[in-house]
Amino acid sequence: MGHHNKLGIVTGWGATSENGAISTNLQEVTVPIMSNADCRKTGYGPTRITDNMLCAGFDEGKKDSCQGDSGGPLHVIKQNSTDNVHQIAGIVSWGEGCAKPNYPGVYTRVNRFGTWIKSNTVDGCYCSED
């Protein structure tokens, strides 16, 4: 089971608009995570989005990660969590501009790299693979 149809929270210090200045305050935006099948129906087309990626954003644009946010987290609140446990679902990677209609943000799909992450970190607290 993936994270599609969930809301993702992106935080970062990047630009607040395309070609804008880097923010001096930490920014946060909530965006819907879509399935890869739906993402392949966007302006990216059927071949640019791989299984190692996930997409999040609104069809009409408006809200997105932007330049300077790369490497930052896209996290979700764990389902059935009574204490608001956040899980990192993605890492800000790339996109076509910022908040453009029909071009959601593209993120590295973290659960595809769980084994590598666990083997390269010590004493971590790990989330489930879903």
PDB file of C-alpha atoms in Angstrom:
ATOM      1  CA  MET A   1       0.000   0.000   0.000  1.00  0.00           C
ATOM      2  CA  GLY A   2       1.362   3.401  -0.931  1.00  0.00           C
ATOM      3  CA  HIS A   3       0.835   6.895   0.329  1.00  0.00           C
ATOM      4  CA  HIS A   4      -1.407   8.030  -2.535  1.00  0.00           C
ATOM      5  CA  ASN A   5      -4.655   9.698  -1.516  1.00  0.00           C
ATOM      6  CA  LYS A   6      -2.955  10.922   1.670  1.00  0.00           C
ATOM      7  CA  LEU A   7      -1.888  14.454   2.439  1.00  0.00           C
ATOM      8  CA  GLY A   8       1.836  15.090   2.546  1.00  0.00           C
ATOM      9  CA  ILE A   9       3.530  17.906   4.432  1.00  0.00           C
ATOM     10  CA  VAL A  10       6.582  19.501   2.833  1.00  0.00           C
ATOM     11  CA  THR A  11       8.890  21.754   4.826  1.00  0.00           C
ATOM     12  CA  GLY A  12      11.843  23.735   3.587  1.00  0.00           C
ATOM     13  CA  TRP A  13      13.772  26.967   3.293  1.00  0.00           C
ATOM     14  CA  GLY A  14      13.369  27.252  -0.479  1.00  0.00           C
ATOM     15  CA  ALA A  15      11.924  29.981  -2.638  1.00  0.00           C
ATOM     16  CA  THR A  16       8.291  30.905  -2.044  1.00  0.00           C
ATOM     17  CA  SER A  17       7.714  31.459  -5.770  1.00  0.00           C
ATOM     18  CA  GLU A  18       9.405  30.384  -8.991  1.00  0.00           C
ATOM     19  CA  ASN A  19      12.583  32.462  -9.476  1.00  0.00           C
ATOM     20  CA  GLY A  20      11.946  34.012  -6.056  1.00  0.00           C
ATOM     21  CA  ALA A  21      14.385  34.520  -3.203  1.00  0.00           C
ATOM     22  CA  ILE A  22      15.179  31.796  -0.690  1.00  0.00           C
ATOM     23  CA  SER A  23      12.999  32.083   2.410  1.00  0.00           C
ATOM     24  CA  THR A  24      14.439  33.332   5.691  1.00  0.00           C
ATOM     25  CA  ASN A  25      11.725  31.407   7.558  1.00  0.00           C
ATOM     26  CA  LEU A  26      11.004  27.692   7.475  1.00  0.00           C
ATOM     27  CA  GLN A  27       7.990  27.155   5.213  1.00  0.00           C
ATOM     28  CA  GLU A  28       5.381  24.388   5.283  1.00  0.00           C
ATOM     29  CA  VAL A  29       2.824  23.317   2.707  1.00  0.00           C
ATOM     30  CA  THR A  30       0.332  20.451   2.635  1.00  0.00           C
ATOM     31  CA  VAL A  31      -0.176  18.739  -0.724  1.00  0.00           C
ATOM     32  CA  PRO A  32      -2.093  15.643  -1.849  1.00  0.00           C
ATOM     33  CA  ILE A  33       0.024  12.620  -2.794  1.00  0.00           C
ATOM     34  CA  MET A  34      -1.066  10.999  -6.042  1.00  0.00           C
ATOM     35  CA  SER A  35      -0.531   7.544  -7.459  1.00  0.00           C
ATOM     36  CA  ASN A  36       2.204   7.116 -10.044  1.00  0.00           C
ATOM     37  CA  ALA A  37      -0.490   6.116 -12.549  1.00  0.00           C
ATOM     38  CA  ASP A  38      -2.149   9.514 -12.035  1.00  0.00           C
ATOM     39  CA  CYS A  39       1.181  11.337 -12.116  1.00  0.00           C
ATOM     40  CA  ARG A  40       1.969   9.753 -15.481  1.00  0.00           C
ATOM     41  CA  LYS A  41      -1.222  11.398 -16.809  1.00  0.00           C
ATOM     42  CA  THR A  42       0.117  14.875 -15.968  1.00  0.00           C
ATOM     43  CA  GLY A  43       2.383  17.011 -18.117  1.00  0.00           C
ATOM     44  CA  TYR A  44       5.268  14.667 -17.272  1.00  0.00           C
ATOM     45  CA  GLY A  45       3.774  12.006 -19.528  1.00  0.00           C
ATOM     46  CA  PRO A  46       3.980   8.226 -19.247  1.00  0.00           C
ATOM     47  CA  THR A  47       7.767   7.717 -19.109  1.00  0.00           C
ATOM     48  CA  ARG A  48       9.430  10.324 -16.856  1.00  0.00           C
ATOM     49  CA  ILE A  49       8.032   9.089 -13.533  1.00  0.00           C
ATOM     50  CA  THR A  50       9.671   5.874 -12.288  1.00  0.00           C
ATOM     51  CA  ASP A  51       8.695   3.546  -9.447  1.00  0.00           C
ATOM     52  CA  ASN A  52      11.418   5.193  -7.323  1.00  0.00           C
ATOM     53  CA  MET A  53       9.499   8.484  -7.420  1.00  0.00           C
ATOM     54  CA  LEU A  54       6.221   9.802  -6.083  1.00  0.00           C
ATOM     55  CA  CYS A  55       4.296  12.929  -6.986  1.00  0.00           C
ATOM     56  CA  ALA A  56       2.411  15.362  -4.798  1.00  0.00           C
ATOM     57  CA  GLY A  57       0.542  18.512  -5.671  1.00  0.00           C
ATOM     58  CA  PHE A  58      -2.709  20.020  -6.855  1.00  0.00           C
ATOM     59  CA  ASP A  59      -3.941  19.724 -10.448  1.00  0.00           C
ATOM     60  CA  GLU A  60      -4.263  23.500 -10.562  1.00  0.00           C
ATOM     61  CA  GLY A  61      -0.802  24.086  -9.066  1.00  0.00           C
ATOM     62  CA  LYS A  62      -0.839  26.861  -6.432  1.00  0.00           C
ATOM     63  CA  LYS A  63       1.205  25.033  -3.739  1.00  0.00           C
ATOM     64  CA  ASP A  64       4.477  23.131  -4.145  1.00  0.00           C
ATOM     65  CA  SER A  65       8.066  22.747  -3.048  1.00  0.00           C
ATOM     66  CA  CYS A  66      10.460  25.008  -4.956  1.00  0.00           C
ATOM     67  CA  GLN A  67      14.137  25.757  -5.615  1.00  0.00           C
ATOM     68  CA  GLY A  68      16.117  25.426  -2.400  1.00  0.00           C
ATOM     69  CA  ASP A  69      13.815  22.768  -0.918  1.00  0.00           C
ATOM     70  CA  SER A  70      15.591  19.824  -2.593  1.00  0.00           C
ATOM     71  CA  GLY A  71      16.681  17.166  -0.114  1.00  0.00           C
ATOM     72  CA  GLY A  72      13.991  18.152   2.364  1.00  0.00           C
ATOM     73  CA  PRO A  73      11.176  15.934   3.641  1.00  0.00           C
ATOM     74  CA  LEU A  74       7.705  15.115   2.415  1.00  0.00           C
ATOM     75  CA  HIS A  75       6.116  13.516   5.448  1.00  0.00           C
ATOM     76  CA  VAL A  76       2.770  11.991   6.293  1.00  0.00           C
ATOM     77  CA  ILE A  77       1.084  11.487   9.630  1.00  0.00           C
ATOM     78  CA  LYS A  78       1.024   7.755  10.328  1.00  0.00           C
ATOM     79  CA  GLN A  79      -2.437   6.308   9.927  1.00  0.00           C
ATOM     80  CA  ASN A  80      -4.129   5.369  13.217  1.00  0.00           C
ATOM     81  CA  SER A  81      -1.486   7.346  15.103  1.00  0.00           C
ATOM     82  CA  THR A  82      -2.799   8.867  18.317  1.00  0.00           C
ATOM     83  CA  ASP A  83       0.406  10.793  18.949  1.00  0.00           C
ATOM     84  CA  ASN A  84       0.885  12.338  15.472  1.00  0.00           C
ATOM     85  CA  VAL A  85       3.810  10.150  14.405  1.00  0.00           C
ATOM     86  CA  HIS A  86       5.251  11.574  11.200  1.00  0.00           C
ATOM     87  CA  GLN A  87       6.808   9.294   8.580  1.00  0.00           C
ATOM     88  CA  ILE A  88       9.040  10.540   5.772  1.00  0.00           C
ATOM     89  CA  ALA A  89       7.421   9.350   2.555  1.00  0.00           C
ATOM     90  CA  GLY A  90       9.525  11.326   0.108  1.00  0.00           C
ATOM     91  CA  ILE A  91      12.519  13.575  -0.390  1.00  0.00           C
ATOM     92  CA  VAL A  92      12.087  16.742  -2.450  1.00  0.00           C
ATOM     93  CA  SER A  93      13.711  15.996  -5.797  1.00  0.00           C
ATOM     94  CA  TRP A  94      12.547  17.932  -8.868  1.00  0.00           C
ATOM     95  CA  GLY A  95       9.658  19.427 -10.764  1.00  0.00           C
ATOM     96  CA  GLU A  96       8.725  21.563 -13.721  1.00  0.00           C
ATOM     97  CA  GLY A  97       9.001  25.012 -12.167  1.00  0.00           C
ATOM     98  CA  CYS A  98       7.090  25.579  -8.934  1.00  0.00           C
ATOM     99  CA  ALA A  99       3.369  25.097  -8.396  1.00  0.00           C
ATOM    100  CA  LYS A 100       2.592  24.932 -12.117  1.00  0.00           C
ATOM    101  CA  PRO A 101      -0.779  23.509 -13.137  1.00  0.00           C
ATOM    102  CA  ASN A 102      -0.534  19.883 -14.328  1.00  0.00           C
ATOM    103  CA  TYR A 103       3.049  19.536 -12.980  1.00  0.00           C
ATOM    104  CA  PRO A 104       3.108  18.219  -9.390  1.00  0.00           C
ATOM    105  CA  GLY A 105       6.284  18.120  -7.334  1.00  0.00           C
ATOM    106  CA  VAL A 106       8.381  14.970  -7.771  1.00  0.00           C
ATOM    107  CA  TYR A 107       9.935  13.260  -4.750  1.00  0.00           C
ATOM    108  CA  THR A 108      12.228  10.304  -4.146  1.00  0.00           C
ATOM    109  CA  ARG A 109      10.057   7.461  -2.815  1.00  0.00           C
ATOM    110  CA  VAL A 110      11.763   6.707   0.521  1.00  0.00           C
ATOM    111  CA  ASN A 111      10.302   3.247   1.092  1.00  0.00           C
ATOM    112  CA  ARG A 112      12.076   2.001  -2.060  1.00  0.00           C
ATOM    113  CA  PHE A 113      15.373   2.625  -0.275  1.00  0.00           C
ATOM    114  CA  GLY A 114      14.520   1.347   3.217  1.00  0.00           C
ATOM    115  CA  THR A 115      17.124  -1.427   3.229  1.00  0.00           C
ATOM    116  CA  TRP A 116      19.903   0.955   2.172  1.00  0.00           C
ATOM    117  CA  ILE A 117      18.837   3.588   4.714  1.00  0.00           C
ATOM    118  CA  LYS A 118      18.757   1.050   7.552  1.00  0.00           C
ATOM    119  CA  SER A 119      22.166  -0.365   6.608  1.00  0.00           C
ATOM    120  CA  ASN A 120      23.728   3.112   6.572  1.00  0.00           C
ATOM    121  CA  THR A 121      22.256   4.553   9.774  1.00  0.00           C
ATOM    122  CA  VAL A 122      22.751   3.554  13.386  1.00  0.00           C
ATOM    123  CA  ASP A 123      20.244   3.568  16.245  1.00  0.00           C
ATOM    124  CA  GLY A 124      17.466   4.891  14.018  1.00  0.00           C
ATOM    125  CA  CYS A 125      13.742   4.655  14.593  1.00  0.00           C
ATOM    126  CA  TYR A 126      12.242   3.185  11.427  1.00  0.00           C
ATOM    127  CA  CYS A 127       8.795   3.362   9.933  1.00  0.00           C
ATOM    128  CA  SER A 128       6.915   0.539   8.283  1.00  0.00           C
ATOM    129  CA  GLU A 129       7.432  -0.092   4.566  1.00  0.00           C
ATOM    130  CA  ASP A 130       3.908   1.030   3.571  1.00  0.00           C
TER     131      ASP A 130
END
